[in-house]
Tab-separated table of N, CA, C and O in Angstrom:
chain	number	residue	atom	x	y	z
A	1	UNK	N	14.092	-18.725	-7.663
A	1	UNK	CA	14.226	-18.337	-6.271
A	1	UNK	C	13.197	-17.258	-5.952
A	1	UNK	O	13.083	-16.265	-6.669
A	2	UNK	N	12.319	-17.499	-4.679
A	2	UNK	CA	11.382	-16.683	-4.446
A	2	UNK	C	12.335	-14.856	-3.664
A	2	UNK	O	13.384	-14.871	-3.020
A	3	UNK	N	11.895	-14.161	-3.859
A	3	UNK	CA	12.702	-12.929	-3.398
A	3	UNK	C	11.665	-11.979	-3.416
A	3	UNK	O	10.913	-11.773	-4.369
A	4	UNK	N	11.647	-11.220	-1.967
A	4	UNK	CA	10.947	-9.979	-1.440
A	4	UNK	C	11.439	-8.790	-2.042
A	4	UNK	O	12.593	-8.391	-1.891
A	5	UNK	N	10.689	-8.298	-2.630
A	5	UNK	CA	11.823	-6.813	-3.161
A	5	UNK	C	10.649	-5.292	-2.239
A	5	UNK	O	9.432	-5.150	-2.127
A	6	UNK	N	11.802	-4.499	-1.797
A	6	UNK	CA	11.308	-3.551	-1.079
A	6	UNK	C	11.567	-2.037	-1.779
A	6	UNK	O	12.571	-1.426	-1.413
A	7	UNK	N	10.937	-1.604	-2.486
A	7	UNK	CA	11.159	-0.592	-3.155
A	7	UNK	C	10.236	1.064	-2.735
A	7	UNK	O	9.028	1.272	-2.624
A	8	UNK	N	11.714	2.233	-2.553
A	8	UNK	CA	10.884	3.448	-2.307
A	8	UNK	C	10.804	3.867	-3.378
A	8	UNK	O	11.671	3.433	-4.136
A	9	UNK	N	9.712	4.950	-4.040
A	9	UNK	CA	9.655	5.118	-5.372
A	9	UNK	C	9.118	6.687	-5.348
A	9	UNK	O	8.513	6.955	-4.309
A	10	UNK	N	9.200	7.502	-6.064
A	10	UNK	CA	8.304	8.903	-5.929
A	10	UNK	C	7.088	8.833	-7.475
A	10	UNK	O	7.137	8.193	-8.526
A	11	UNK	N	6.288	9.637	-7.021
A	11	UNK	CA	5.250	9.718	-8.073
A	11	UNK	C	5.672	10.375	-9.248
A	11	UNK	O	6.173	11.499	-9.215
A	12	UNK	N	5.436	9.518	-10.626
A	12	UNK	CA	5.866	10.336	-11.568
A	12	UNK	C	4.526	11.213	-11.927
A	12	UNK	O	5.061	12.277	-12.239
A	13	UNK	N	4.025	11.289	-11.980
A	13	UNK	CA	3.011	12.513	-11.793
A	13	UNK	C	3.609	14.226	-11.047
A	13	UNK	O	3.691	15.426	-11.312
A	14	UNK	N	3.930	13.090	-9.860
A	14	UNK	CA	4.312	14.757	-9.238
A	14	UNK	C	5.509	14.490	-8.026
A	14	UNK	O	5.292	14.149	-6.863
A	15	UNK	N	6.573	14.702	-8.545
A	15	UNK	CA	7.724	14.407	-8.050
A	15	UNK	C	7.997	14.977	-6.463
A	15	UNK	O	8.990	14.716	-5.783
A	16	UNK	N	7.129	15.616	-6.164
A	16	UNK	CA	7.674	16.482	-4.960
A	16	UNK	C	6.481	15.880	-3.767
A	16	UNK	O	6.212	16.402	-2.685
A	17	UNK	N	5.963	14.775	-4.293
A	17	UNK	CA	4.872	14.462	-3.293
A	17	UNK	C	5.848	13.469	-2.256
A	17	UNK	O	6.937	13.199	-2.763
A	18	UNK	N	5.663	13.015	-1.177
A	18	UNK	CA	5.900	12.058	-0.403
A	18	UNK	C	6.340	10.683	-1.094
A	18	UNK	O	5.542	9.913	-1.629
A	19	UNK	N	7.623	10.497	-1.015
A	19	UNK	CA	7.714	9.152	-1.672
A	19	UNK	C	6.710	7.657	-0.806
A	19	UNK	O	6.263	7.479	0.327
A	20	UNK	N	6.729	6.793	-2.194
A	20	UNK	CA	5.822	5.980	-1.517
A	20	UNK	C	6.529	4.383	-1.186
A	20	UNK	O	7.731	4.619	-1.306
A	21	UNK	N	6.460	3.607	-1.002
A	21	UNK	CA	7.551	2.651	-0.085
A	21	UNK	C	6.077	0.938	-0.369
A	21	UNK	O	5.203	0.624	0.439
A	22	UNK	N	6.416	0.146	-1.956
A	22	UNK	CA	5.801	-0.876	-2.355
A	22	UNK	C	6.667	-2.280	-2.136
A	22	UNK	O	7.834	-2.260	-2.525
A	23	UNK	N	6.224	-3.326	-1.616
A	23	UNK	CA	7.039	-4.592	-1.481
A	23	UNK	C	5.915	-5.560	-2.269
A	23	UNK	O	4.700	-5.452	-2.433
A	24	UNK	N	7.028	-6.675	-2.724
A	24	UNK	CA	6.455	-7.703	-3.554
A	24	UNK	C	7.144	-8.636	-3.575
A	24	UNK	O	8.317	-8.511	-3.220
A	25	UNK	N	6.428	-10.402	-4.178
A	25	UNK	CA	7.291	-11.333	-3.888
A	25	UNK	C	7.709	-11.345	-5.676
A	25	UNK	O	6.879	-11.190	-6.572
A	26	UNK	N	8.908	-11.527	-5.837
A	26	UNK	CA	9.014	-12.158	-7.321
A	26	UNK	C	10.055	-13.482	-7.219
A	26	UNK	O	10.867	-13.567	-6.297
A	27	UNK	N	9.911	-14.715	-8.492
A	27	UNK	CA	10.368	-15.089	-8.874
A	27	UNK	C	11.671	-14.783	-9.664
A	27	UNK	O	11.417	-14.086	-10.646
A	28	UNK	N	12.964	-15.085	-9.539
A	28	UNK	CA	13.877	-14.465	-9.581
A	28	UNK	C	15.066	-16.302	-10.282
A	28	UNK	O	14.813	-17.424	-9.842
A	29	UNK	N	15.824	-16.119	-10.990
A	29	UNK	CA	16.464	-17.242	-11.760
A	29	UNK	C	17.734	-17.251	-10.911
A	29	UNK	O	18.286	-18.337	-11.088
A	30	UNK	N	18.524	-16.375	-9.938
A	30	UNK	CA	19.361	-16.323	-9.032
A	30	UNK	C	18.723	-14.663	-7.818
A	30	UNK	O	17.904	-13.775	-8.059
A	31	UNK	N	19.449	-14.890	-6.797
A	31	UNK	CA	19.552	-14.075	-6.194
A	31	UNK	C	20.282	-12.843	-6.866
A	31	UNK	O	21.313	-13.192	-7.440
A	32	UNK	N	20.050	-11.692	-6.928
A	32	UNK	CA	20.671	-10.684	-7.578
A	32	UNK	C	21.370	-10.347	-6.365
A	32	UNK	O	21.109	-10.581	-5.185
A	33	UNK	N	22.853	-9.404	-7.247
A	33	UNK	CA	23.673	-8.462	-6.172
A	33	UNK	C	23.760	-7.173	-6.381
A	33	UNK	O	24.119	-6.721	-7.469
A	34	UNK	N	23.441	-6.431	-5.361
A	34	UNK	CA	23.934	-5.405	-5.185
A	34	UNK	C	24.509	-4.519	-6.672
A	34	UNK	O	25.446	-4.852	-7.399
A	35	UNK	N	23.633	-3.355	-6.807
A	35	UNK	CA	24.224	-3.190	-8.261
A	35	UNK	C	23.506	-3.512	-9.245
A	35	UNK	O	23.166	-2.682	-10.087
A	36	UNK	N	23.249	-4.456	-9.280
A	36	UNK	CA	22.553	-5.346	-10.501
A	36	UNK	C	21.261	-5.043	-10.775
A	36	UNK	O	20.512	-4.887	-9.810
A	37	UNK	N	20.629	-4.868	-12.380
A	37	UNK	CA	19.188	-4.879	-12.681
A	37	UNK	C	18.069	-5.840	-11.946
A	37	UNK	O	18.531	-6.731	-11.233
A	38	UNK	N	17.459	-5.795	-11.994
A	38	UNK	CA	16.117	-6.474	-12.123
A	38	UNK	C	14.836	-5.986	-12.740
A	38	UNK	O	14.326	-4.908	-12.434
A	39	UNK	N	14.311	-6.866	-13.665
A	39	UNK	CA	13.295	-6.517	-14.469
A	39	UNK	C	11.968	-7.262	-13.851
A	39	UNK	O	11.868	-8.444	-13.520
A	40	UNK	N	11.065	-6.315	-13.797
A	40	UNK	CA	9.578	-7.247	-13.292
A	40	UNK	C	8.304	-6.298	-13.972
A	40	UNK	O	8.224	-5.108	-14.274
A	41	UNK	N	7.161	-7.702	-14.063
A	41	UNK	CA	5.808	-6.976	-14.795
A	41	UNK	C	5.138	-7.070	-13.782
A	41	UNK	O	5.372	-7.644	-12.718
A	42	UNK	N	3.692	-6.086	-14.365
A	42	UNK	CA	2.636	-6.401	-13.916
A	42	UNK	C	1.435	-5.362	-14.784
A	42	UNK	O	1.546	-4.166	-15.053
A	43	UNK	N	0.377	-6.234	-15.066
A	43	UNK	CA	-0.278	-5.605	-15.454
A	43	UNK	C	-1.019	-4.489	-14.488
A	43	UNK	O	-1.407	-4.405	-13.323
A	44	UNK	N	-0.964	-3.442	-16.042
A	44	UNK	CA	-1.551	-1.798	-15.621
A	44	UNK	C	-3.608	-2.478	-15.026
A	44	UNK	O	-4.429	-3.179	-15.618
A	45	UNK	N	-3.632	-1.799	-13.697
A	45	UNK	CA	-5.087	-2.065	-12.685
A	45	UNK	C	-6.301	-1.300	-14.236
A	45	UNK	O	-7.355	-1.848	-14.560
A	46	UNK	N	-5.940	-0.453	-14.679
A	46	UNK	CA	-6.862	0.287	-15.755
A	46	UNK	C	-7.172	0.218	-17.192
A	46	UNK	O	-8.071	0.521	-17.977
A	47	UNK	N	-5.765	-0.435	-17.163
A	47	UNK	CA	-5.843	-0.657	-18.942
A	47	UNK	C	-5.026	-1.915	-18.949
A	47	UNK	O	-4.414	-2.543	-18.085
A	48	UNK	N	-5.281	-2.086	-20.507
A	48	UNK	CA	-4.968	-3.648	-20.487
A	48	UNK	C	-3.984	-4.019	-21.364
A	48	UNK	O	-4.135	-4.499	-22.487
A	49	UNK	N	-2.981	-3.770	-20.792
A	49	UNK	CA	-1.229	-3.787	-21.328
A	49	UNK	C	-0.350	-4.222	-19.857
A	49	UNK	O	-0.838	-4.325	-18.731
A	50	UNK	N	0.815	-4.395	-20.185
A	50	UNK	CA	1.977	-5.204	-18.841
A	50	UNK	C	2.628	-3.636	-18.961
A	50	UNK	O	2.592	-2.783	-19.848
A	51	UNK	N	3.084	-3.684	-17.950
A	51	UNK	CA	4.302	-2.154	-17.268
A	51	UNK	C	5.207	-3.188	-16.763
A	51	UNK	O	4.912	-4.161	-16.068
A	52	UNK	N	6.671	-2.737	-17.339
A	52	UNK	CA	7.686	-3.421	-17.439
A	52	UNK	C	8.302	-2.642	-16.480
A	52	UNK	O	8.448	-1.473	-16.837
A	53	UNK	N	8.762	-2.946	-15.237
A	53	UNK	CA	9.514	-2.290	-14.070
A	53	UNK	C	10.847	-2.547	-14.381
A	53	UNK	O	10.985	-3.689	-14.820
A	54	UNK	N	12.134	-1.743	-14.299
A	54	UNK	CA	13.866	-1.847	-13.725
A	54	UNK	C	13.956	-1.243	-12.613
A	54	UNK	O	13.606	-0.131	-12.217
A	55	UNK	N	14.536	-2.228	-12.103
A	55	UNK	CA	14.682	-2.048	-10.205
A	55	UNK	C	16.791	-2.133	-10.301
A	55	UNK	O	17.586	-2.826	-10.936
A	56	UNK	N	16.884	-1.262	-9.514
A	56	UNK	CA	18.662	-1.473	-9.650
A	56	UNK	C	18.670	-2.016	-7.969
A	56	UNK	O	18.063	-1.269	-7.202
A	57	UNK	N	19.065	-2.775	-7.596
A	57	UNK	CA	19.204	-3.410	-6.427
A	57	UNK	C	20.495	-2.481	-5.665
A	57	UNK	O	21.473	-2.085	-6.301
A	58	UNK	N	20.279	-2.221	-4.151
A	58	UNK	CA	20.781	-1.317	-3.548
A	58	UNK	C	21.413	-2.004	-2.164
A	58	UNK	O	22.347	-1.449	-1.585
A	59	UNK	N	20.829	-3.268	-1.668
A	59	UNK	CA	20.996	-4.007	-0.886
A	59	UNK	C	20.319	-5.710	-1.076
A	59	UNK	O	19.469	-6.105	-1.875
A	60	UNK	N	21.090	-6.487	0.015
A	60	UNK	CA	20.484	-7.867	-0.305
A	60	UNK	C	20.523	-8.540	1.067
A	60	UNK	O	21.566	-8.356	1.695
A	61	UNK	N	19.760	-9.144	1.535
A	61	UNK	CA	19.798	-9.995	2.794
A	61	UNK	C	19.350	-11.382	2.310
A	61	UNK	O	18.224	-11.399	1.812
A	62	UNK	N	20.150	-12.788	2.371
A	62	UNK	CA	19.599	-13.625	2.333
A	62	UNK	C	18.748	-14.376	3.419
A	62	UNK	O	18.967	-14.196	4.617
A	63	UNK	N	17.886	-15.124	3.015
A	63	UNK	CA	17.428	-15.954	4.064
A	63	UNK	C	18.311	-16.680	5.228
A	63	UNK	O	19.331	-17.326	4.985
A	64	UNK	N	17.831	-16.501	6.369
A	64	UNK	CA	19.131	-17.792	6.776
A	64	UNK	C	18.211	-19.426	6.904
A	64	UNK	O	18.824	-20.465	6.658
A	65	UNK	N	16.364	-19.467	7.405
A	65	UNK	CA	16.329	-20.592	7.525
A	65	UNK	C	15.539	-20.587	6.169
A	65	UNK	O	14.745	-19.653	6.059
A	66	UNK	N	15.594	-21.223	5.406
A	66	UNK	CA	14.991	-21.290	3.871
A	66	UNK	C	14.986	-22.743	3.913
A	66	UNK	O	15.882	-23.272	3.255
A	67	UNK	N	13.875	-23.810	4.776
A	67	UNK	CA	13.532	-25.108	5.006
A	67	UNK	C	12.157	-24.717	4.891
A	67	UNK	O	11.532	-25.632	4.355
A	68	UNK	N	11.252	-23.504	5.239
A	68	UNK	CA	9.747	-23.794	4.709
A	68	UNK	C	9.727	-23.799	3.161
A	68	UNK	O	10.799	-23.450	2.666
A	69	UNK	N	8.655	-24.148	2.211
A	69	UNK	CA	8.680	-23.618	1.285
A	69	UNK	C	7.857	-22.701	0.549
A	69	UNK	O	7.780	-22.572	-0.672
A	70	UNK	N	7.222	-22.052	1.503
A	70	UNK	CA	6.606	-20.370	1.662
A	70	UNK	C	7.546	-19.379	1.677
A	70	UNK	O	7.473	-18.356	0.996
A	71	UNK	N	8.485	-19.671	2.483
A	71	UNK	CA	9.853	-18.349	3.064
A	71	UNK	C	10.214	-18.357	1.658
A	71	UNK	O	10.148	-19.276	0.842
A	72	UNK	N	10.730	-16.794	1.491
A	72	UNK	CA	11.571	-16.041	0.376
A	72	UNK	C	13.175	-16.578	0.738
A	72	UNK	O	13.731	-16.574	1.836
A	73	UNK	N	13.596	-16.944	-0.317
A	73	UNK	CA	14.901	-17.246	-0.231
A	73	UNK	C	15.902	-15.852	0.195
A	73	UNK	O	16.896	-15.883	0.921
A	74	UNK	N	15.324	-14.682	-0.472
A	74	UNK	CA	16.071	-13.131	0.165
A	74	UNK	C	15.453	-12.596	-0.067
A	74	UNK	O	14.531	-12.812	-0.854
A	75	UNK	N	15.855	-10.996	0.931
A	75	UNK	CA	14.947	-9.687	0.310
A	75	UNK	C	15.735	-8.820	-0.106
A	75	UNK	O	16.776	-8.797	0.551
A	76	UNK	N	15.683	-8.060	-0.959
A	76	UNK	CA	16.358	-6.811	-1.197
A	76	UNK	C	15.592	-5.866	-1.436
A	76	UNK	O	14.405	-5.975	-1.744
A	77	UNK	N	16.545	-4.322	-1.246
A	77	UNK	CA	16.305	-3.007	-1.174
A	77	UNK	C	16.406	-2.923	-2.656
A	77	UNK	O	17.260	-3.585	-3.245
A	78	UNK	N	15.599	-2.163	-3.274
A	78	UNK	CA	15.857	-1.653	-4.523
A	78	UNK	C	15.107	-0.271	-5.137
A	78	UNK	O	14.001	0.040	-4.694
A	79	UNK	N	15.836	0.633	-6.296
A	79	UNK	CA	15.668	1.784	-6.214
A	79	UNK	C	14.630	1.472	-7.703
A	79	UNK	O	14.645	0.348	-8.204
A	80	UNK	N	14.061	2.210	-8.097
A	80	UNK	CA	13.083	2.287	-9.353
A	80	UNK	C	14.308	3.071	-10.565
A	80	UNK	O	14.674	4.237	-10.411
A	81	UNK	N	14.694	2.389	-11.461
A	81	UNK	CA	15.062	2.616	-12.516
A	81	UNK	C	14.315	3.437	-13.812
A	81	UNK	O	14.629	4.531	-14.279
A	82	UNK	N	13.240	2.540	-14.216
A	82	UNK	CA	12.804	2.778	-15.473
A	82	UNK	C	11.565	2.349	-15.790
A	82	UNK	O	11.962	1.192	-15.927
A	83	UNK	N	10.226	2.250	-16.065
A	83	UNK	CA	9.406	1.541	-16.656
A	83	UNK	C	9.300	2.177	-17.905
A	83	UNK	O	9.709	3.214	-18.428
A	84	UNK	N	8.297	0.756	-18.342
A	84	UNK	CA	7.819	0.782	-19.846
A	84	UNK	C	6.715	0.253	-20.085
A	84	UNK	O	6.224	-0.332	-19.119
A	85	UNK	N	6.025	0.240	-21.202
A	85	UNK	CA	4.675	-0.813	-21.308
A	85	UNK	C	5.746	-1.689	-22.315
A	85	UNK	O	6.853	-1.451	-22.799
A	86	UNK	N	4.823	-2.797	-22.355
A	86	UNK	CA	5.654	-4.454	-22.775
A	86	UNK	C	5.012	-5.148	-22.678
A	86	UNK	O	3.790	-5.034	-22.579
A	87	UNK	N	5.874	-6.408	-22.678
A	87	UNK	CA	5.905	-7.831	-22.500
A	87	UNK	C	7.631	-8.371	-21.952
A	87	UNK	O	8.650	-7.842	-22.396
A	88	UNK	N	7.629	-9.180	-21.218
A	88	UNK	CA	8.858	-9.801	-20.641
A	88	UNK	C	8.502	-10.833	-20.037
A	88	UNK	O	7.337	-10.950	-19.656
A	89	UNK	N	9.666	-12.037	-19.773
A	89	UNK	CA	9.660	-13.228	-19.282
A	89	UNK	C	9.177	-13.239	-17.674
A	89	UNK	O	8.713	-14.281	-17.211
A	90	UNK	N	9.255	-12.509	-17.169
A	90	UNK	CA	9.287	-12.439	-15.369
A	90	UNK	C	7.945	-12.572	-14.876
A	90	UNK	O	7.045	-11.988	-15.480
A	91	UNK	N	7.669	-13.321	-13.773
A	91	UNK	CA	6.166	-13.485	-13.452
A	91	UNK	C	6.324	-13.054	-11.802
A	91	UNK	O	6.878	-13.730	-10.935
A	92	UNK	N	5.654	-11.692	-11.634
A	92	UNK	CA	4.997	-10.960	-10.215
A	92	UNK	C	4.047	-12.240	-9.397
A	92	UNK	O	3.090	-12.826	-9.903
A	93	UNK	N	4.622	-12.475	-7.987
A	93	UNK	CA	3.445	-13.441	-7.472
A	93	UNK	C	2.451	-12.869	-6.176
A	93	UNK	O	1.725	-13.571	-5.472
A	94	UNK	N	2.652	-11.354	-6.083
A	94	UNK	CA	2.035	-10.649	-5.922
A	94	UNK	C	2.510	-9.334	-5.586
A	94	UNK	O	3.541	-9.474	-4.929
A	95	UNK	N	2.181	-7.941	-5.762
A	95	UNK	CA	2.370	-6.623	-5.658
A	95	UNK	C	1.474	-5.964	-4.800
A	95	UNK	O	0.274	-5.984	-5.073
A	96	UNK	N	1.896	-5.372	-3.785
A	96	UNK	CA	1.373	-4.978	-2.618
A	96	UNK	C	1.511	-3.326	-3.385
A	96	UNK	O	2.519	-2.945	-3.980
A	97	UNK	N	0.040	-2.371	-3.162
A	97	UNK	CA	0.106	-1.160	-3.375
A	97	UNK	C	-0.470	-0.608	-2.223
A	97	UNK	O	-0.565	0.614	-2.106
């Protein structure tokens, strides 16, 4: 299932700066709820390793007309959990910075 995820996040560099507010489409095996993890990659722009994102989902809106097959089946709100460098199953189909 294609799914918009809308995430505010603050700089770990420097916590007191302006949070910053990134959306992206991911591939997703169900719609997540409310509550629930989500794990997503993407490779680091500088070096050449994957950054493993946890997103805890905070809200969910489904699609209502989901007959194109461009449209995201839902979007959700989600808060930044955790990263890591890695590898994981999940494929980013694009990350807006």
């Amino acid at each position: 299932m294609k799914v918009i995820v809308y995430c505010k996040y603050f700089s770990f560099k420097n916590p007191l700066d302006k949070p910053k507010m990134e959306n992206f489409v991911v591939d997703l095996p169900q719609i997540p709820r409310v509550g629930e993890t989500i794990v997503v990659e993407r490779m680091s722009p500088t070096k050449q390793f994957v950054i493993i994102f946890e997103y805890i989902v905070t809200a969910v809106q489904f699609n209502a007309s989901s007959e194109a097959a461009d449209v995201p089946d839902a979007r959700i709100n989600a808060c930044l959990n955790h990263c890591w460098e890695g590898t994981s199953n999940f494929k980013v189909t694009n990350f807006l910075t």
